[in-house]
Amino acid sequence: MLFSARSALSQVRPFSYPDRRAALHVEGVSLEALARRHGTPLYVYSADHIAQRFDLFARAFAPVSHLICFAVKANSALAILQLLEKRGAGFDIVSGGELERVLAVNKKAAERVVFSGVGKTAPEMDLALRSGILLFHVESEGELELLAERASKLRKRAAVSLRVNPDVFAETHPYISTGLREHKFGIEMARARKVYRAVARHKYLEARGVSVHIGSQIRMAEPFGAAAERVAALIGQLRKDGHGIRFLDAGGGLGIEYQAGLEDASFDPAERVQQYAAALLHAVATVPEITLLLEPGRFLVAQAGALVTRVLYRKQNGAKHFVIVDAAMNDLIRPALYQAHHEVVPVLPRRGARSMVADIVGPVCETGDFFARDRAMAAVREGELLAILDAGAYGMSLSSNYNSRVRPAEVLVSGKRARLIRRRETINDLLAPEKF
Ligand SMILES: *Cc1c(COP(=O)(O)O)cnc(C)c1O
């Protein structure tokens, strides 16, 4: 019993071939059947996998008072927010729109919402104040002034935490590294005490927390520990200064292994969360009576999802082979934006298929519209289905209508049940806001 629970929690992905002749399945559902029913490109997610990743976090942090605030920007599908909300998750939001999504799922969940982001507007603050969110992560003195003004106007007290910039380097892609002084995020540690004094002077502001977020797709525990230690030390000082700090928000950013092949078990998610938790728990051990807030996004949802796409054409330019698929950079922009690697596997592996080296590209008119370059893969034919793995985070949420392409449908699977959680957009959805 214990063994089976452990192995489920250590599962890298919910995708597998039940036997040598079967199509790729997500949990108990064939991706071929889903593609036939809903068309392609199609996002599919495993509900059980997301729940398992959430439980991994919950277990690892059980020794301390904590709240796991899912970073909504990683995947903002209402059905996924609902699934997490039912498990007791809080939410890290970065816009009024994301708050509206959380409220749509459950108005009461507002009390588990933390609001991040460097550019909050007055209407967004008003909505958050009226909804009664847990904490505003304030990122500048200008923002603090505006928040004070909105809070007095509405006569609502705002619980404030400053997002400090710990000046910690974390090895990741430069676009998703945020914890250095040269980045736009946070307030310098050295200024923080002064800013907290300003918070304390204001009748409608309450200094309740300190937060950091050092970046995304960070696979080592050490930088998280180092940042949390700096924050913990600052909390000690702030408490001496008389502030009632109750929350240490360690941010999100725990990374996964995009390079791991489908059968590769060298990456153990349970072990990674354990190491991450150990680093953070060590840091917070020095601060009594603190509630640890965590903001995982990618780690909870990335590996739960795949983008299923159909091969439209194969072509050859000189020595170069291209596989042209019906998904494109507007559906999944990570390769184009971050040179991100995604494993791509056949939905129905053909026995005896030769191997080839090819670029897997979409139909969009940009050279950057690719999913893989010079990828060694089993030869595929026109009409075959491919699954682009680890697409559950920053996939659909970063999608666009570029080239007037409609966004894909999304399906959420639990066991043998598949549920359409977002229909494919239609051209009418795209044209509706326009006038001429
Ligand atoms: C993006 C973001 C997160 C989530 O990052 P992941 O890498 O997806 O875990 C958490 N907190 C803040 C403030 C963010 O901007």
Coordinates of C-alpha atoms and ligand atoms in Angstrom, one line a residue:
M1 CA 0.0 0.0 0.0
L2 CA 2.7 2.4 1.1
F3 CA 4.8 1.2 -1.8
S4 CA 2.1 1.9 -4.4
A5 CA 1.4 5.3 -3.0
R6 CA 5.1 6.2 -3.2
S7 CA 5.5 5.0 -6.8
A8 CA 2.5 7.0 -7.9
L9 CA 3.9 10.1 -6.4
S10 CA 7.3 9.5 -8.0
Q11 CA 5.7 9.1 -11.4
V12 CA 7.3 11.5 -13.9
R13 CA 4.4 11.6 -16.3
P14 CA 0.9 10.2 -16.6
F15 CA 1.6 9.1 -20.3
S16 CA 2.4 5.6 -21.3
Y17 CA 1.8 2.8 -23.8
P18 CA -0.2 0.1 -22.1
D19 CA 1.3 -2.5 -24.4
R20 CA 3.5 -2.7 -27.5
R21 CA 0.7 -2.3 -29.9
A22 CA -1.4 0.2 -28.1
A23 CA -1.6 4.0 -28.6
L24 CA -0.2 6.4 -26.1
H25 CA -2.6 6.7 -23.1
V26 CA -3.0 9.4 -20.6
E27 CA -4.1 7.5 -17.5
G28 CA -6.7 5.1 -18.9
V29 CA -7.6 7.0 -22.0
S30 CA -6.1 6.7 -25.5
L31 CA -4.8 9.9 -27.1
E32 CA -5.8 8.5 -30.4
A33 CA -9.4 8.2 -29.3
L34 CA -9.3 11.7 -27.9
A35 CA -7.8 13.1 -31.1
R36 CA -10.5 11.4 -33.2
R37 CA -13.2 12.8 -30.9
H38 CA -12.0 16.3 -30.4
G39 CA -9.7 17.0 -33.3
T40 CA -6.1 18.4 -33.2
P41 CA -4.2 20.3 -32.0
L42 CA -5.5 19.2 -28.6
Y43 CA -4.3 19.8 -25.1
V44 CA -4.8 16.8 -22.8
Y45 CA -4.2 16.8 -19.0
S46 CA -4.2 14.2 -16.3
A47 CA -6.2 15.3 -13.2
D48 CA -4.8 12.6 -11.1
H49 CA -1.2 13.6 -11.9
I50 CA -1.9 17.2 -10.9
A51 CA -3.5 16.0 -7.6
Q52 CA -0.5 13.8 -7.0
R53 CA 2.0 16.7 -7.5
F54 CA 0.0 18.8 -5.2
D55 CA 0.0 16.1 -2.6
L56 CA 3.8 15.7 -2.9
F57 CA 4.1 19.4 -1.9
A58 CA 1.5 19.1 0.9
R59 CA 3.3 16.1 2.4
A60 CA 6.8 17.6 2.1
F61 CA 5.7 20.8 3.9
A62 CA 3.4 19.1 6.4
P63 CA 5.9 19.7 9.3
V64 CA 5.2 23.5 9.1
S65 CA 2.1 25.7 8.8
H66 CA 1.9 26.4 5.1
L67 CA -0.3 27.2 2.2
I68 CA 0.4 26.1 -1.4
C69 CA -0.7 28.9 -3.7
F70 CA -0.8 27.5 -7.3
A71 CA 0.7 30.1 -9.7
V72 CA -2.4 30.6 -12.0
K73 CA -0.3 31.9 -14.9
A74 CA 1.2 28.4 -15.4
N75 CA -2.2 27.0 -16.4
S76 CA -5.4 29.0 -15.8
A77 CA -8.0 26.5 -17.0
L78 CA -11.0 26.8 -14.7
A79 CA -11.3 23.0 -14.3
I80 CA -7.7 22.8 -13.2
L81 CA -8.1 25.7 -10.7
Q82 CA -11.2 24.0 -9.4
L83 CA -9.4 20.7 -9.0
L84 CA -6.7 22.4 -7.0
E85 CA -9.1 24.5 -5.0
K86 CA -11.0 21.4 -3.9
R87 CA -7.7 20.0 -2.5
G88 CA -7.2 23.2 -0.4
A89 CA -4.8 25.1 -2.7
G90 CA -4.5 28.8 -2.5
F91 CA -3.6 30.8 -5.6
D92 CA -0.8 33.2 -6.7
I93 CA -2.3 35.6 -9.2
V94 CA -0.6 38.3 -11.3
S95 CA -3.7 40.1 -12.7
G96 CA -7.3 41.0 -12.0
G97 CA -8.2 38.6 -14.8
E98 CA -6.6 35.7 -12.9
L99 CA -8.4 36.8 -9.7
E100 CA -11.7 36.7 -11.7
R101 CA -10.9 33.1 -12.6
V102 CA -10.3 32.1 -9.0
L103 CA -13.5 33.9 -7.9
A104 CA -15.4 32.1 -10.7
V105 CA -14.3 28.8 -9.3
N106 CA -15.1 29.7 -5.6
K107 CA -15.6 33.2 -4.2
K108 CA -14.4 32.0 -0.8
A109 CA -11.1 31.0 -2.3
A110 CA -10.2 34.8 -2.3
E111 CA -9.0 34.4 1.3
R112 CA -6.3 32.0 -0.1
V113 CA -5.1 34.4 -2.8
V114 CA -1.8 36.3 -2.9
F115 CA -1.4 39.0 -5.6
S116 CA 2.0 39.3 -7.3
G117 CA 3.2 41.4 -10.2
V118 CA 5.1 44.7 -10.8
G119 CA 2.2 46.6 -12.5
K120 CA -1.0 46.3 -10.5
T121 CA -3.6 48.9 -11.6
A122 CA -6.1 50.7 -9.4
P123 CA -9.1 48.6 -10.7
E124 CA -7.2 45.4 -10.0
M125 CA -6.4 46.5 -6.5
D126 CA -10.0 47.5 -5.9
L127 CA -11.2 44.1 -7.0
A128 CA -8.7 42.4 -4.8
L129 CA -9.5 44.6 -1.8
R130 CA -13.2 44.0 -2.2
S131 CA -12.7 40.2 -2.6
G132 CA -10.7 40.1 0.6
I133 CA -7.5 38.4 -0.6
L134 CA -4.9 37.1 1.8
L135 CA -1.9 39.2 0.8
F136 CA -0.6 41.9 -1.6
H137 CA 2.9 41.3 -2.7
V138 CA 4.0 44.9 -3.2
E139 CA 7.0 45.4 -5.6
S140 CA 7.7 49.1 -5.4
E141 CA 7.1 52.2 -3.3
G142 CA 4.9 53.7 -6.0
E143 CA 2.7 50.7 -5.9
L144 CA 2.5 50.9 -2.1
E145 CA 1.3 54.5 -2.3
L146 CA -1.4 53.6 -4.8
L147 CA -2.5 50.6 -2.6
A148 CA -2.7 52.9 0.5
E149 CA -4.9 55.3 -1.5
R150 CA -7.2 52.6 -2.8
A151 CA -7.5 50.9 0.6
S152 CA -8.4 54.2 2.4
K153 CA -10.9 55.0 -0.3
L154 CA -12.6 51.6 0.0
R155 CA -12.1 51.5 3.8
K156 CA -10.6 48.0 3.5
R157 CA -7.4 47.0 5.2
A158 CA -4.7 45.6 2.9
A159 CA -2.4 42.9 4.2
V160 CA 1.0 43.7 2.7
S161 CA 4.1 41.7 2.0
L162 CA 7.0 43.3 0.2
R163 CA 8.5 41.2 -2.5
V164 CA 12.2 41.6 -1.8
N165 CA 15.0 41.0 -4.3
P166 CA 17.4 38.7 -2.6
D167 CA 20.2 39.2 -5.2
V168 CA 20.5 35.4 -5.5
F169 CA 21.7 33.9 -8.8
A170 CA 19.8 30.8 -10.0
E171 CA 20.8 28.9 -13.1
T172 CA 18.0 29.1 -15.6
H173 CA 17.0 30.8 -18.8
P174 CA 17.7 34.5 -18.6
Y175 CA 14.0 35.4 -19.5
I176 CA 12.8 33.5 -16.4
S177 CA 15.4 34.5 -13.9
T178 CA 14.1 37.2 -11.6
G179 CA 16.1 37.2 -8.4
L180 CA 19.0 39.5 -9.3
R181 CA 19.2 43.3 -8.6
E182 CA 19.3 44.0 -12.3
H183 CA 15.9 42.4 -12.8
K184 CA 12.7 44.5 -12.6
F185 CA 11.3 42.4 -9.7
G186 CA 11.1 43.2 -6.1
I187 CA 12.5 45.8 -3.7
E188 CA 16.2 45.8 -2.6
M189 CA 16.7 44.1 0.7
A190 CA 18.6 47.1 2.1
R191 CA 15.6 49.4 1.5
A192 CA 13.0 47.0 2.9
R193 CA 13.0 48.1 6.6
K194 CA 12.4 51.7 5.5
V195 CA 9.5 50.7 3.3
Y196 CA 8.0 48.5 6.1
R197 CA 8.1 51.6 8.3
A198 CA 6.0 53.4 5.7
V199 CA 3.6 50.5 5.6
A200 CA 3.2 50.7 9.4
R201 CA 2.4 54.4 9.4
H202 CA -0.6 53.9 7.2
K203 CA -4.0 53.1 8.8
Y204 CA -5.2 50.9 6.1
L205 CA -2.0 48.9 5.5
E206 CA -0.8 46.0 7.6
A207 CA 2.7 44.6 7.2
R208 CA 2.1 40.9 7.3
G209 CA 4.6 39.1 5.2
V210 CA 7.8 39.1 3.1
S211 CA 8.1 37.4 -0.2
V212 CA 10.6 36.4 -2.8
H213 CA 10.5 34.7 -6.2
I214 CA 13.9 34.0 -7.7
G215 CA 12.8 32.6 -11.1
S216 CA 11.4 29.7 -12.9
Q217 CA 12.6 26.2 -14.0
I218 CA 15.3 26.1 -11.3
R219 CA 16.2 22.5 -10.7
M220 CA 18.5 22.9 -7.7
A221 CA 17.4 23.4 -4.1
E222 CA 20.3 25.6 -3.0
P223 CA 19.3 29.0 -4.4
F224 CA 15.8 28.6 -2.9
G225 CA 17.4 27.9 0.5
A226 CA 19.8 30.8 0.1
A227 CA 17.0 33.3 -0.8
A228 CA 14.7 32.0 2.0
E229 CA 17.5 32.4 4.5
R230 CA 17.9 36.0 3.6
V231 CA 14.2 36.6 3.9
A232 CA 14.1 34.8 7.3
A233 CA 16.9 37.1 8.6
L234 CA 15.0 40.1 7.4
I235 CA 11.8 38.8 9.1
G236 CA 13.8 38.6 12.4
Q237 CA 14.8 42.3 12.0
L238 CA 11.3 43.4 11.0
R239 CA 9.8 41.7 14.0
K240 CA 12.3 43.5 16.2
D241 CA 11.1 46.7 14.5
G242 CA 7.6 45.8 15.7
H243 CA 6.0 44.5 12.6
G244 CA 3.6 41.6 12.9
I245 CA 5.1 39.5 10.1
R246 CA 3.2 36.2 9.8
F247 CA 4.0 35.0 6.3
L248 CA 7.2 34.0 4.5
D249 CA 6.4 33.5 0.9
A250 CA 9.2 31.5 -0.8
G251 CA 7.7 32.0 -4.3
G252 CA 7.6 29.3 -7.0
G253 CA 10.1 28.2 -9.6
L254 CA 10.9 24.5 -8.9
G255 CA 11.8 23.0 -12.2
I256 CA 11.2 19.7 -14.0
E257 CA 13.3 17.6 -16.4
Y258 CA 12.1 18.4 -19.9
Q259 CA 14.9 16.3 -21.4
A260 CA 13.9 13.1 -19.7
G261 CA 12.6 10.5 -22.2
L262 CA 9.2 8.8 -21.7
E263 CA 10.8 5.7 -20.2
D264 CA 13.5 7.5 -18.3
A265 CA 13.0 7.2 -14.6
S266 CA 16.2 9.0 -13.5
F267 CA 14.2 12.0 -12.4
D268 CA 12.3 11.5 -9.2
P269 CA 9.8 14.3 -8.6
A270 CA 9.2 13.1 -5.0
E271 CA 12.9 13.3 -4.2
R272 CA 13.2 16.8 -5.8
V273 CA 10.3 18.1 -3.7
Q274 CA 11.9 16.6 -0.6
Q275 CA 15.2 18.4 -1.3
Y276 CA 13.4 21.6 -2.0
A277 CA 11.4 21.4 1.1
A278 CA 14.4 20.5 3.2
A279 CA 16.2 23.7 2.0
L280 CA 13.2 25.8 2.8
L281 CA 12.3 24.2 6.1
H282 CA 15.9 24.6 7.2
A283 CA 15.7 28.4 6.5
V284 CA 12.4 28.9 8.2
A285 CA 13.4 26.9 11.3
T286 CA 15.0 30.1 12.5
V287 CA 11.7 32.0 12.5
P288 CA 9.1 30.9 15.1
E289 CA 5.3 31.1 14.3
I290 CA 5.5 31.7 10.6
T291 CA 3.3 30.4 7.9
L292 CA 5.2 29.4 4.8
L293 CA 3.6 30.3 1.5
L294 CA 4.6 28.5 -1.7
E295 CA 3.8 29.4 -5.2
P296 CA 4.5 26.4 -7.4
G297 CA 3.2 26.6 -11.0
R298 CA 5.2 24.5 -13.5
F299 CA 6.0 21.7 -11.1
L300 CA 2.3 21.0 -10.4
V301 CA 1.0 21.0 -14.0
A302 CA 3.8 20.8 -16.6
Q303 CA 4.1 17.0 -16.8
A304 CA 0.4 16.5 -16.5
G305 CA -0.2 17.8 -20.0
A306 CA 0.6 17.1 -23.6
L307 CA -0.2 18.8 -26.9
V308 CA -1.5 16.3 -29.4
T309 CA -0.9 17.2 -33.0
R310 CA -1.2 15.6 -36.4
V311 CA 1.5 15.5 -39.1
L312 CA 0.3 17.4 -42.1
Y313 CA 3.2 17.1 -44.4
R314 CA 6.8 15.9 -44.6
K315 CA 9.3 17.6 -46.8
Q316 CA 12.9 17.8 -47.5
N317 CA 15.0 20.9 -48.4
G318 CA 18.4 19.7 -49.4
A319 CA 19.6 17.4 -46.6
K320 CA 17.2 18.8 -44.1
H321 CA 14.0 16.9 -43.2
F322 CA 10.9 18.7 -41.9
V323 CA 7.8 17.3 -40.2
I324 CA 5.0 19.9 -40.6
V325 CA 2.3 19.5 -37.9
D326 CA -1.0 21.2 -37.3
A327 CA 0.0 22.7 -33.9
A328 CA 2.1 25.9 -34.0
M329 CA 3.9 28.4 -31.9
N330 CA 0.7 30.2 -31.1
D331 CA -0.5 27.0 -29.3
L332 CA 2.8 26.3 -27.5
I333 CA 5.4 29.1 -27.7
R334 CA 8.0 27.8 -25.2
P335 CA 10.4 26.4 -27.9
A336 CA 10.3 29.8 -29.8
L337 CA 10.4 32.0 -26.7
Y338 CA 12.9 30.1 -24.5
Q339 CA 14.6 27.7 -26.9
A340 CA 12.8 25.1 -24.6
H341 CA 13.1 21.4 -25.2
H342 CA 10.0 19.2 -25.4
E343 CA 10.1 15.5 -25.9
V344 CA 7.9 14.5 -28.9
V345 CA 6.6 11.0 -29.1
P346 CA 4.4 9.1 -31.6
V347 CA 0.9 8.4 -30.4
L348 CA 0.9 5.1 -32.3
P349 CA 4.4 3.8 -32.6
R350 CA 4.9 2.0 -35.9
R351 CA 6.9 -1.2 -35.5
G352 CA 9.9 -1.3 -37.8
A353 CA 9.8 2.5 -38.4
R354 CA 13.2 3.8 -39.6
S355 CA 14.8 6.6 -37.6
M356 CA 15.3 10.0 -39.0
V357 CA 16.6 13.5 -38.0
A358 CA 14.1 16.2 -38.6
D359 CA 12.8 19.6 -37.6
I360 CA 9.2 19.5 -36.3
V361 CA 7.6 22.7 -37.3
G362 CA 4.1 24.4 -37.4
P363 CA 2.3 26.2 -40.1
V364 CA 2.9 29.7 -38.8
C365 CA 4.9 32.1 -41.0
E366 CA 7.9 32.5 -38.7
T367 CA 11.2 30.6 -38.7
G368 CA 10.8 30.5 -35.0
D369 CA 7.7 28.3 -35.3
F370 CA 9.3 25.0 -34.3
F371 CA 8.8 22.3 -31.6
A372 CA 12.1 20.5 -32.2
R373 CA 15.2 21.0 -34.3
D374 CA 17.5 18.3 -35.7
R375 CA 15.6 15.8 -33.6
A376 CA 16.4 12.1 -33.9
M377 CA 13.1 10.4 -34.0
A378 CA 11.2 7.4 -35.5
A379 CA 10.2 8.2 -39.0
V380 CA 6.6 9.5 -39.2
R381 CA 4.1 9.6 -42.0
E382 CA 1.6 12.2 -43.0
G383 CA -1.5 11.8 -41.0
E384 CA 0.1 10.3 -37.9
L385 CA -0.3 11.8 -34.5
L386 CA 2.5 13.1 -32.3
A387 CA 2.4 14.1 -28.6
I388 CA 4.5 17.0 -27.4
L389 CA 5.1 16.2 -23.8
D390 CA 5.4 18.4 -20.7
A391 CA 3.1 21.0 -22.2
G392 CA 0.8 21.5 -19.2
A393 CA 2.5 24.6 -17.9
Y394 CA 3.0 27.8 -19.9
G395 CA 1.4 26.1 -22.9
M396 CA -2.3 27.0 -23.3
S397 CA -1.8 30.0 -20.9
L398 CA 0.8 31.5 -23.2
S399 CA -1.2 30.7 -26.4
S400 CA -2.4 33.4 -28.8
N401 CA -4.4 33.8 -32.0
Y402 CA -1.4 34.7 -34.1
N403 CA -2.0 34.0 -37.8
S404 CA -5.8 34.1 -36.9
R405 CA -5.5 30.5 -35.6
V406 CA -8.2 29.4 -33.1
R407 CA -6.9 28.1 -29.8
P408 CA -7.0 24.3 -29.3
A409 CA -9.5 22.5 -27.2
E410 CA -8.6 21.1 -23.8
V411 CA -9.5 17.8 -22.2
L412 CA -9.0 16.7 -18.6
V413 CA -8.7 13.0 -17.9
S414 CA -9.3 11.2 -14.7
G415 CA -8.9 7.4 -14.8
K416 CA -11.0 6.3 -17.7
R417 CA -13.0 9.5 -17.9
A418 CA -12.2 12.3 -20.3
R419 CA -13.9 15.7 -20.0
L420 CA -13.8 18.5 -22.5
I421 CA -12.9 21.5 -20.3
R422 CA -12.6 24.0 -23.1
R423 CA -14.1 23.7 -26.6
R424 CA -12.0 24.6 -29.6
E425 CA -12.4 28.3 -30.4
T426 CA -14.2 29.1 -33.6
I427 CA -13.6 31.9 -36.1
N428 CA -16.6 33.7 -34.6
D429 CA -14.9 33.8 -31.2
L430 CA -12.0 35.6 -33.0
L431 CA -14.1 38.1 -35.0
A432 CA -16.6 38.9 -32.3
P433 CA -14.7 41.9 -30.6
E434 CA -14.0 43.6 -33.9
K435 CA -15.8 46.3 -35.9
F436 CA -15.3 47.7 -39.4
Ligands
LIG1 C1 5.6 32.7 -12.4 C2 5.6 32.9 -10.9 C3 5.5 31.8 -10.1 C4 5.4 30.3 -10.6 O1 6.6 30.0 -11.2 P1 6.8 28.4 -11.6 O2 8.2 28.4 -12.2 O3 5.8 28.1 -12.6 O4 6.7 27.6 -10.4 C5 5.4 31.9 -8.7 N1 5.4 33.2 -8.2 C6 5.6 34.3 -9.0 C7 5.6 35.6 -8.3 C8 5.7 34.2 -10.3 O5 5.8 35.3 -11.1

